Each structure stands twice: as structure tokens, then as C-alpha cells.
Coordinates of C-alpha atoms and ligand atoms in Angstrom, one line a residue:
M1 CA 28.9 -19.5 5.0
A2 CA 27.7 -17.5 1.7
S3 CA 26.1 -14.2 2.8
F4 CA 23.2 -12.8 0.9
G5 CA 25.6 -10.1 -0.4
D6 CA 27.9 -12.8 -1.7
S7 CA 25.1 -14.4 -3.6
V8 CA 24.0 -11.0 -5.0
K9 CA 27.6 -10.4 -6.4
N10 CA 27.3 -13.9 -7.9
F11 CA 24.0 -13.3 -9.7
F12 CA 25.3 -9.9 -11.3
S13 CA 28.2 -11.5 -13.0
G14 CA 25.8 -12.5 -15.8
S15 CA 24.2 -9.2 -17.4
D16 CA 21.1 -11.1 -18.2
N17 CA 20.3 -11.3 -14.4
V18 CA 20.3 -7.5 -14.2
E19 CA 17.8 -7.4 -17.0
S20 CA 15.3 -10.1 -15.2
L21 CA 15.7 -8.2 -11.9
R22 CA 14.8 -4.9 -13.8
E23 CA 11.6 -6.7 -15.4
L24 CA 10.7 -8.0 -11.8
F25 CA 10.8 -4.6 -10.3
L26 CA 8.8 -3.1 -13.4
E27 CA 6.3 -5.8 -13.0
E28 CA 5.9 -5.2 -9.2
L29 CA 5.7 -1.3 -9.8
R30 CA 2.7 -1.9 -12.3
D31 CA 1.1 -4.0 -9.8
I32 CA 1.2 -1.5 -7.0
Y33 CA 0.4 1.2 -9.7
Y34 CA -2.8 -0.4 -10.2
A35 CA -3.6 -1.1 -6.6
E36 CA -3.0 2.7 -5.6
N37 CA -5.1 3.7 -8.4
K38 CA -7.8 1.2 -7.3
L39 CA -7.6 2.9 -3.9
V40 CA -7.8 6.3 -5.0
N41 CA -11.4 5.0 -6.3
T42 CA -12.4 2.9 -3.5
L43 CA -11.4 5.0 -0.4
P44 CA -14.1 7.6 -0.7
A45 CA -17.0 5.1 -0.3
M46 CA -15.0 3.4 2.6
A47 CA -14.8 7.0 4.4
E48 CA -18.5 7.3 3.6
A49 CA -19.5 3.9 5.1
A50 CA -17.4 4.5 8.3
T51 CA -19.6 5.4 11.4
T52 CA -17.2 7.4 13.7
N53 CA -15.5 10.7 12.6
D54 CA -12.1 9.5 13.6
L55 CA -12.4 6.7 11.2
K56 CA -13.8 9.0 8.4
T57 CA -11.2 11.5 9.0
A58 CA -8.4 8.9 9.0
I59 CA -9.6 7.4 5.7
T60 CA -10.0 10.7 4.1
R61 CA -6.5 11.9 4.9
H62 CA -4.9 8.6 3.6
L63 CA -7.1 9.1 0.4
E64 CA -5.1 12.4 0.0
E65 CA -2.1 10.6 0.8
T66 CA -2.9 7.7 -1.5
R67 CA -3.1 10.3 -4.5
G68 CA 0.4 11.3 -3.5
H69 CA 1.4 7.7 -3.8
V70 CA 0.0 7.5 -7.5
R71 CA 2.1 10.6 -8.2
R72 CA 5.0 9.3 -6.6
L73 CA 4.9 6.0 -8.3
E74 CA 4.7 8.2 -11.6
Q75 CA 8.1 9.7 -10.7
V76 CA 9.5 6.2 -9.9
F77 CA 8.7 5.2 -13.3
S78 CA 10.1 8.3 -14.8
S79 CA 13.2 8.1 -12.8
I80 CA 14.1 4.8 -14.8
N81 CA 13.1 6.2 -18.0
E82 CA 9.6 4.2 -18.3
T83 CA 6.1 5.3 -19.0
P84 CA 3.6 4.4 -15.9
S85 CA 1.5 1.4 -16.7
E86 CA -0.5 -0.9 -14.6
V87 CA -1.1 -4.7 -14.4
T88 CA -4.1 -6.1 -12.5
C89 CA -3.4 -6.7 -8.9
E90 CA -5.5 -9.8 -8.0
A91 CA -4.5 -9.4 -4.3
M92 CA -5.6 -5.7 -4.0
K93 CA -8.7 -6.5 -5.9
G94 CA -9.6 -9.5 -3.6
L95 CA -8.8 -7.5 -0.7
L96 CA -11.0 -4.7 -1.6
E97 CA -13.9 -7.0 -2.5
E98 CA -13.6 -8.5 0.9
G99 CA -13.8 -5.0 2.3
N100 CA -16.9 -4.3 0.4
E101 CA -18.6 -7.7 1.5
L102 CA -17.8 -6.6 5.2
I103 CA -19.5 -3.4 4.5
D104 CA -22.6 -5.1 3.0
E105 CA -22.7 -7.5 6.0
T106 CA -22.6 -4.8 8.7
I107 CA -24.9 -2.2 9.8
E108 CA -24.6 1.5 9.0
G109 CA -24.0 3.5 11.9
T110 CA -22.5 0.8 14.2
L111 CA -18.9 0.0 15.8
T112 CA -19.0 -3.3 14.2
R113 CA -19.1 -1.4 10.9
D114 CA -16.0 0.3 11.8
A115 CA -14.3 -2.6 13.1
G116 CA -14.9 -4.2 9.9
I117 CA -13.6 -1.2 8.0
I118 CA -10.4 -1.2 10.1
I119 CA -9.8 -4.9 9.5
A120 CA -10.0 -4.4 5.8
S121 CA -8.2 -1.4 5.9
Q122 CA -5.3 -3.0 7.7
K123 CA -5.1 -5.9 5.3
V124 CA -4.6 -3.3 2.5
E125 CA -1.9 -1.3 4.4
H126 CA 0.0 -4.6 5.3
Y127 CA -0.1 -5.4 1.5
E128 CA 1.2 -2.0 0.5
I129 CA 3.8 -2.3 3.3
A130 CA 5.1 -5.5 1.8
A131 CA 5.1 -4.3 -1.6
Y132 CA 6.9 -1.0 -1.0
G133 CA 9.4 -2.8 1.4
S134 CA 10.2 -5.2 -1.5
L135 CA 10.4 -2.5 -4.1
R136 CA 12.6 -0.3 -2.2
T137 CA 15.0 -3.1 -1.7
L138 CA 14.8 -4.1 -5.5
A139 CA 15.5 -0.6 -6.3
R140 CA 18.6 -0.3 -4.2
L141 CA 19.8 -3.9 -5.6
L142 CA 19.4 -2.3 -9.2
G143 CA 21.1 1.1 -8.0
Y144 CA 18.1 3.1 -8.4
E145 CA 18.7 5.7 -5.7
T146 CA 15.8 8.2 -6.6
A147 CA 13.2 5.5 -7.0
A148 CA 14.4 3.8 -3.7
S149 CA 14.2 7.0 -1.6
L150 CA 10.7 7.8 -3.3
L151 CA 9.5 4.2 -2.3
A152 CA 10.9 4.6 1.1
Q153 CA 8.6 8.0 1.7
T154 CA 5.6 5.8 0.6
L155 CA 6.4 3.1 2.8
Q156 CA 6.7 5.2 5.9
E157 CA 3.4 6.7 5.1
E158 CA 1.8 3.3 4.8
K159 CA 3.3 2.4 8.0
N160 CA 1.9 5.6 9.8
A161 CA -1.5 4.7 8.5
D162 CA -1.3 1.5 9.7
T163 CA -0.5 2.6 13.0
L164 CA -3.1 5.3 13.3
L165 CA -5.8 2.5 12.3
T166 CA -4.5 0.4 15.3
D167 CA -4.7 3.6 17.5
I168 CA -8.5 4.1 16.4
A169 CA -9.2 0.5 17.2
E170 CA -7.6 0.7 20.7
S171 CA -9.4 3.9 21.3
F172 CA -12.6 2.0 20.7
V173 CA -11.6 -0.8 23.4
N174 CA -10.8 2.0 25.9
Q175 CA -14.0 4.1 25.4
R176 CA -16.1 0.7 25.7
A177 CA -14.0 -0.3 28.9
L178 CA -14.9 3.3 30.2
A179 CA -18.5 2.8 29.3
E180 CA -18.8 -0.3 31.7
Ligands
LIG1 FE1 -0.7 3.5 -0.8
LIG2 FE1 -2.0 2.8 2.1

């Protein structure tokens, strides 16, 4: 049975395939660059809308990391001699619109509001985890080692952010159980 590695070797026997893979990598890079910039603009309002200090702090810290993600992506672009540019990421646009709807539909100062923000935020983190995981693999396939290691660093921060959100949600459950 042919392994994934074998099929990759076959792909690379034609040089036009390397070009199309690089194009796909760039397209995905521009997509997540748009998404991260959009997050930098959106996260302050999410932190503001949150009820508990735990969630406000988590979002504010991840906002700082997200600014770092933007800078890291700029380093990725420059590591392969490309100028940073964006393409609209419809998925992130949609996720953030849904997040705004959840904020509109919940009452300020309630735990329901925080639950809504955590759901919306984890959907965003999972999107980013998928995007960075794929980008890192593409970078490795293309032999872009610097890019791959930069992307891996952001991937880890996205995973940590996701875990922290789960921890906050679970702490609500525990506090609730204690109160009963
Ligand atoms: Fe990010
Ligand atoms: Fe993130």
C-alpha cells in the first residue's frame, strides 16, 4: 500500500505541483492573517462584554498574544520573501458575527453571557488550531523550516487559550455545584 510519504514524492516529481502547493500555503496564510487582524479589533469588545474577571483577563491576555500572532505571521511572510497581505476569511467573519449575536442575545452581568462568550471564543480557537496545524504541515512539506517553527509556536498558544477557556467553563460548573 502506498504511504502518504510516497504519494508526496510522486506529487513533487513535477515542479508545477510545488508551485501550486506554495500558492495554497500563501492563500491560507493570507486568510489567517486577515482572521488574526480581525481578532485584534474584536477581542477588546469581547473582554468588555464579559461578566467575570477570569474571562475578562483570559481574553485580554489572549488579545496580547493575538497581536503577537499578527507579528509572527509577518515574519512567516518575510521568511519566504512575500509581503504580508490579507484575503477575507469568511469563516472567521461568520464566527465573530455569531459571537456578537450571542452577546446581543444575553444580558450584561450574567453567567449566561460568559457561557456564550466562551462558546464563541472556543469556536474561534478551534478554527485557528485547524488553520495553524495545516499551515505548519504545508510549511514542512515545502521545506520552509523557519515558517514551520513560527507557525508551531502560535499553534501552541492557540491550544493553550482553548484549554484555559475550558478551565474557566469548568470552574463555573464547580462554583455552581458548591453553591447548591
Ligand atoms: Fe491567533
Ligand atoms: Fe486565538
